[in-house]
Short mmCIF file of C-alpha atoms and ligand atoms in Angstrom, two decimals:
data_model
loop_
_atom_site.label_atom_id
_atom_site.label_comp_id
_atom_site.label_asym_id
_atom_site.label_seq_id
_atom_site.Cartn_x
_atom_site.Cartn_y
_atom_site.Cartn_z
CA UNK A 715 45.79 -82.37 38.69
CA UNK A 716 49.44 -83.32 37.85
CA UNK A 717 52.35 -81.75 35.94
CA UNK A 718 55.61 -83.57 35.52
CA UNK A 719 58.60 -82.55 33.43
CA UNK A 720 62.18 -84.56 33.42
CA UNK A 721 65.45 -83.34 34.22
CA UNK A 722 69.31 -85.32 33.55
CA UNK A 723 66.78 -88.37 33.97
CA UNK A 724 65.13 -87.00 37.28
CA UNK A 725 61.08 -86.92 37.08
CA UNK A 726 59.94 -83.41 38.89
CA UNK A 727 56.26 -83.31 39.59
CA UNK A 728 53.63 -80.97 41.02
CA UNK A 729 50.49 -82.59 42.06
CA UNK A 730 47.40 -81.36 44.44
CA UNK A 731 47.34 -83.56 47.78
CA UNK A 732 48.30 -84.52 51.22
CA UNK A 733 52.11 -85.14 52.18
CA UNK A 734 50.78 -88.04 54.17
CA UNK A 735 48.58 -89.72 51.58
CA UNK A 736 51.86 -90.78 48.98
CA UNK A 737 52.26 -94.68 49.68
CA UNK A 738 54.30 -95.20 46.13
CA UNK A 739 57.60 -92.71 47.73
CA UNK A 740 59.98 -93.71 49.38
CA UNK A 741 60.26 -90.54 51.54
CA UNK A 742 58.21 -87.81 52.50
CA UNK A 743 59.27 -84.42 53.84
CA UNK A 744 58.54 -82.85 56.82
CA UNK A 745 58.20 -79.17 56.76
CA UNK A 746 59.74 -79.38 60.85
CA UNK A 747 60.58 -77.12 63.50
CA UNK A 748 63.42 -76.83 65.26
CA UNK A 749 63.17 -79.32 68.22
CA UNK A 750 61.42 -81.69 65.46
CA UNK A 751 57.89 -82.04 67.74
CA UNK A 752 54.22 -82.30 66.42
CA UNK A 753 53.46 -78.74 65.82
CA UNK A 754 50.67 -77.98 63.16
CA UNK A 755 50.69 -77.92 59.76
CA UNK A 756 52.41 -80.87 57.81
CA UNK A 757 54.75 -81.35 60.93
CA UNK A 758 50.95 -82.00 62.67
CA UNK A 759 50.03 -84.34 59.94
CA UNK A 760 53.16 -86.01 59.34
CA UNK A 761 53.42 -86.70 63.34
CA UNK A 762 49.54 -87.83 63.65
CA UNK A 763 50.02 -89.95 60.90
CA UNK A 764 53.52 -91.74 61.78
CA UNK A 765 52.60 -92.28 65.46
CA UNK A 766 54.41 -91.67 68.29
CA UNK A 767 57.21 -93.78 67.89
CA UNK A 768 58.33 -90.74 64.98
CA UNK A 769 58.99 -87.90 67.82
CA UNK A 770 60.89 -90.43 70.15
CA UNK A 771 63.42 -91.33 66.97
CA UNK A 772 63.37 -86.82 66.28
CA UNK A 773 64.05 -86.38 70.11
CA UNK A 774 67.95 -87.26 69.98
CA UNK A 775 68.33 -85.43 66.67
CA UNK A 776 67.08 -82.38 67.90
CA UNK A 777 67.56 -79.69 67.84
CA UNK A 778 68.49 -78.42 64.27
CA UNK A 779 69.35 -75.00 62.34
CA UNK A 780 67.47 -73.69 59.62
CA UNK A 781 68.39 -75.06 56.18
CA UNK A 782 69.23 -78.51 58.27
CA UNK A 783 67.68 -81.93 57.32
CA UNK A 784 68.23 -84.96 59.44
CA UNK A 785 66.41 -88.68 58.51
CA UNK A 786 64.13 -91.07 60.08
CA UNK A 787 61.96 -94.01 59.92
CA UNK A 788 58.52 -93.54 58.75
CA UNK A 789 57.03 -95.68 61.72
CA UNK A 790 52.94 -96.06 61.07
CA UNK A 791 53.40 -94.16 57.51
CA UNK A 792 53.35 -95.82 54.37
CA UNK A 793 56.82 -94.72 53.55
CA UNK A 794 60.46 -96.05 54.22
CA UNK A 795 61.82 -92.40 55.80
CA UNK A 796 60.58 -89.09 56.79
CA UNK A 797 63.31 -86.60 55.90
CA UNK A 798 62.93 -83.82 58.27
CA UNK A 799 63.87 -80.11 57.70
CA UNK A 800 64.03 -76.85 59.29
CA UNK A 801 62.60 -74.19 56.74
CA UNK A 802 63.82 -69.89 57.03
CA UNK A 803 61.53 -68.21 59.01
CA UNK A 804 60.58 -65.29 56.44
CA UNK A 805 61.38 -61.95 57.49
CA UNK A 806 64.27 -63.25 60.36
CA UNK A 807 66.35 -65.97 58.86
CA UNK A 808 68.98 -64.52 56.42
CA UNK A 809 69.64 -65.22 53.95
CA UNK A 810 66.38 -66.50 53.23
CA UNK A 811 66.42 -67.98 49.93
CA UNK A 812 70.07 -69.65 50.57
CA UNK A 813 68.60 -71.24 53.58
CA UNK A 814 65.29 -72.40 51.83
CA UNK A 815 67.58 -73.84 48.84
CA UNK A 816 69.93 -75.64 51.66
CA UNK A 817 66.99 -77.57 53.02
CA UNK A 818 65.97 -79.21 49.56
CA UNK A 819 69.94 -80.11 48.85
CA UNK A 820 70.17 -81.30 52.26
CA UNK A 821 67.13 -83.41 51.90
CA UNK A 822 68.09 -84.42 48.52
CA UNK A 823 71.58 -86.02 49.81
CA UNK A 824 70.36 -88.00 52.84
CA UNK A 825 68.01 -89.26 50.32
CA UNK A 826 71.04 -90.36 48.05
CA UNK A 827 73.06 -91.85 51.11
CA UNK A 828 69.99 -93.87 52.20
CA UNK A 829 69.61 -95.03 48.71
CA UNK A 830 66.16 -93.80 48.18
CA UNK A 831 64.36 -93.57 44.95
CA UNK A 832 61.40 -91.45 45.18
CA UNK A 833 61.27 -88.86 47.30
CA UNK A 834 57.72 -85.84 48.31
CA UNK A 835 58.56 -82.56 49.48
CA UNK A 836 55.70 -80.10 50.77
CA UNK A 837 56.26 -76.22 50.32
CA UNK A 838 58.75 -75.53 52.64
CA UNK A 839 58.26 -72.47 54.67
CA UNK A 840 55.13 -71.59 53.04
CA UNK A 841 52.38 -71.97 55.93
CA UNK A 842 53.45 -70.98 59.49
CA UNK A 843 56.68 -69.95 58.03
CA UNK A 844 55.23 -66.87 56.25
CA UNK A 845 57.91 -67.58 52.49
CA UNK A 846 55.37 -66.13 49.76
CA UNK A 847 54.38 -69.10 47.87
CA UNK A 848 55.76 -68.24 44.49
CA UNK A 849 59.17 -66.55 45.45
CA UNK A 850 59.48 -70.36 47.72
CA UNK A 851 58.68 -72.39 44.46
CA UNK A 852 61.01 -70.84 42.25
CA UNK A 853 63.69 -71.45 45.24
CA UNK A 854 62.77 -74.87 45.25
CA UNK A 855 62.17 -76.01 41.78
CA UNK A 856 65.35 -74.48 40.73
CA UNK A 857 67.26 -76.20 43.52
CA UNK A 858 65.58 -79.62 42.86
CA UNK A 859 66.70 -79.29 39.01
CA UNK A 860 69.91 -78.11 39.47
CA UNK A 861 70.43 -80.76 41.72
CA UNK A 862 69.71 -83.38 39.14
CA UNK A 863 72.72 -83.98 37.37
CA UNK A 864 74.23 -84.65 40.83
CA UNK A 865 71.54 -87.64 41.44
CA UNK A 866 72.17 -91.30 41.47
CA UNK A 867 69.37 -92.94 43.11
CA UNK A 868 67.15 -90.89 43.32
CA UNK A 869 64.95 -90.68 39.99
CA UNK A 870 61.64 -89.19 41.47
CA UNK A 871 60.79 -85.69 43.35
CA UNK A 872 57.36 -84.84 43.54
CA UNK A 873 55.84 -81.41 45.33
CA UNK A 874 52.76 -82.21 47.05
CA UNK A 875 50.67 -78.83 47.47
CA UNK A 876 47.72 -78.69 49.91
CA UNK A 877 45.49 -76.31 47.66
CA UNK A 878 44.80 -76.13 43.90
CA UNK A 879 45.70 -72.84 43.41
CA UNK A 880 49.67 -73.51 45.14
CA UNK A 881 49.64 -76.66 42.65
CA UNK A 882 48.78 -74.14 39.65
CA UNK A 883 51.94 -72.02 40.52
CA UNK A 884 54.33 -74.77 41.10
CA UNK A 885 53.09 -76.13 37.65
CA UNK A 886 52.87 -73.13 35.80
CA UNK A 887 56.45 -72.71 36.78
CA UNK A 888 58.19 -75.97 35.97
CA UNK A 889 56.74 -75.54 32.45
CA UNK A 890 58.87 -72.87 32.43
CA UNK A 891 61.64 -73.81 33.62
CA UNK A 892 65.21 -74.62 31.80
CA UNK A 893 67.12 -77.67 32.10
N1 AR6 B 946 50.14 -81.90 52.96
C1 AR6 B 946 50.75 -81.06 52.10
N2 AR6 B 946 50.90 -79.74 52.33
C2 AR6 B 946 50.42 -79.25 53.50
C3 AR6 B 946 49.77 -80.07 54.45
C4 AR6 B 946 49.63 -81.46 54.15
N3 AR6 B 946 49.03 -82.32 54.98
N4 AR6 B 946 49.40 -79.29 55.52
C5 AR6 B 946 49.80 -78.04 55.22
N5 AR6 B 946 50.40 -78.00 54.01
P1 AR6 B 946 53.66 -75.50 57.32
P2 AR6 B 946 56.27 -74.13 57.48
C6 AR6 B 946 51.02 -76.85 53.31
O1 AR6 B 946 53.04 -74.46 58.20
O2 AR6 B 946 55.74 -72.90 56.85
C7 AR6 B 946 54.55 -76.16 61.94
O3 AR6 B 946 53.68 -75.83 62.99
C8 AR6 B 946 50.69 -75.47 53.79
O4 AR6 B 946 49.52 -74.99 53.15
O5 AR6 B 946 53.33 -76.93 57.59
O6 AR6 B 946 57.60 -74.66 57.05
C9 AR6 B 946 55.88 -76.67 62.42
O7 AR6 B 946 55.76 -77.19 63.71
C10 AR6 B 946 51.91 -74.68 53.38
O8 AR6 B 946 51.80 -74.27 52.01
O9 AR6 B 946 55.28 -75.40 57.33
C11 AR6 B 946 56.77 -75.47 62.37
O10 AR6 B 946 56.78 -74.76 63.58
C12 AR6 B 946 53.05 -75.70 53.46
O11 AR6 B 946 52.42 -76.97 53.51
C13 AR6 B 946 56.18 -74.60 61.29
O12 AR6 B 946 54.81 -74.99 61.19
C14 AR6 B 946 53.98 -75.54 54.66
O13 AR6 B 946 53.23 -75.14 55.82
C15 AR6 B 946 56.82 -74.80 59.94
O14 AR6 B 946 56.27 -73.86 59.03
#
């Protein structure tokens, strides 16, 4: 299942899947903690995935702040760069939806320095993290589409949602939203 809509020439998409199973980006996004280890989740997958060569680049870039994003190599992955960020902890980081919003501009401009085209985010926050899924994608759809008259290189986001029912709300709500 897929939903796509285009923004000041920037292609947002929704699509069911795994963040480590995108070969065509460029980047993929790693939902991180703070000292930028394995963890579980899509930190877990993103880590298993990349090898172990991933956490020994993270180790001198830890750690970060919530609403950070630092880049990387992809190592074993199919893609160029993991972009790693630190999502709000719902309930303790304030303010919560500033610091959610943060992490998908930050992640947006490293992409733009490193000249990167396409570019996967998973739901920030939304697992382990405890951000209610539909209050997180309105933060980050809006942010991503805001963002987009600000873009150069990069023409392509696309949210990559684990379950079909996360997918449905992410899609329902970029048919909705305004340019
Ligand atoms: N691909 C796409 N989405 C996924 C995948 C995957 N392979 N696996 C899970 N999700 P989380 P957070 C969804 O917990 O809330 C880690 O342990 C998942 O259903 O990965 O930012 C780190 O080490 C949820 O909707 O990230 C941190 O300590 C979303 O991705 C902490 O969790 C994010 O879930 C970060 O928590």
């Amino acid at each position: 299942m897929m939903s796509q809509k285009t923004f000041h020439n920037l292609i947002i998409e929704c699509v069911t899947g795994d963040i480590v199973r995108q070969p065509d980006m460029d980047a993929i996004v790693n939902a991180a903690n703070a000292q930028l280890r394995i963890g579980g989740g899509v930190a877990g997958a993103i880590h298993r995935a990349a090898g172990p060569g991933l956490e020994e680049e993270c180790r001198p870039l830890a750690p970060i702040e919530p609403g950070q994003a630092v880049i990387t190599g992809g190592h074993d992955l199919p893609n160029r760069y993991v972009i790693h960020c630190l999502g709000p902890v719902y309930g303790q980081d304030e303010p919560v939806a500033e610091l959610l919003a943060s992490c998908y501009r930050n992640a947006l401009r490293l992409a733009e320095q490193a000249g990167i085209h396409s570019i996967a985010f998973p739901a920030i926050s939304t697992g382990a993290f405890g951000y209610p899924l539909e209050a997180a994608a309105r933060v980050a759809l809006r942010t991503v589409a805001d963002t987009a008259p600000e873009l150069a290189s990069v023409r392509q986001v696309r949210f990559v949602l684990h379950d079909a029912a996360d997918q449905r709300v992410h899609a329902d709500m970029l048919e909705n939203l305004d340019g």
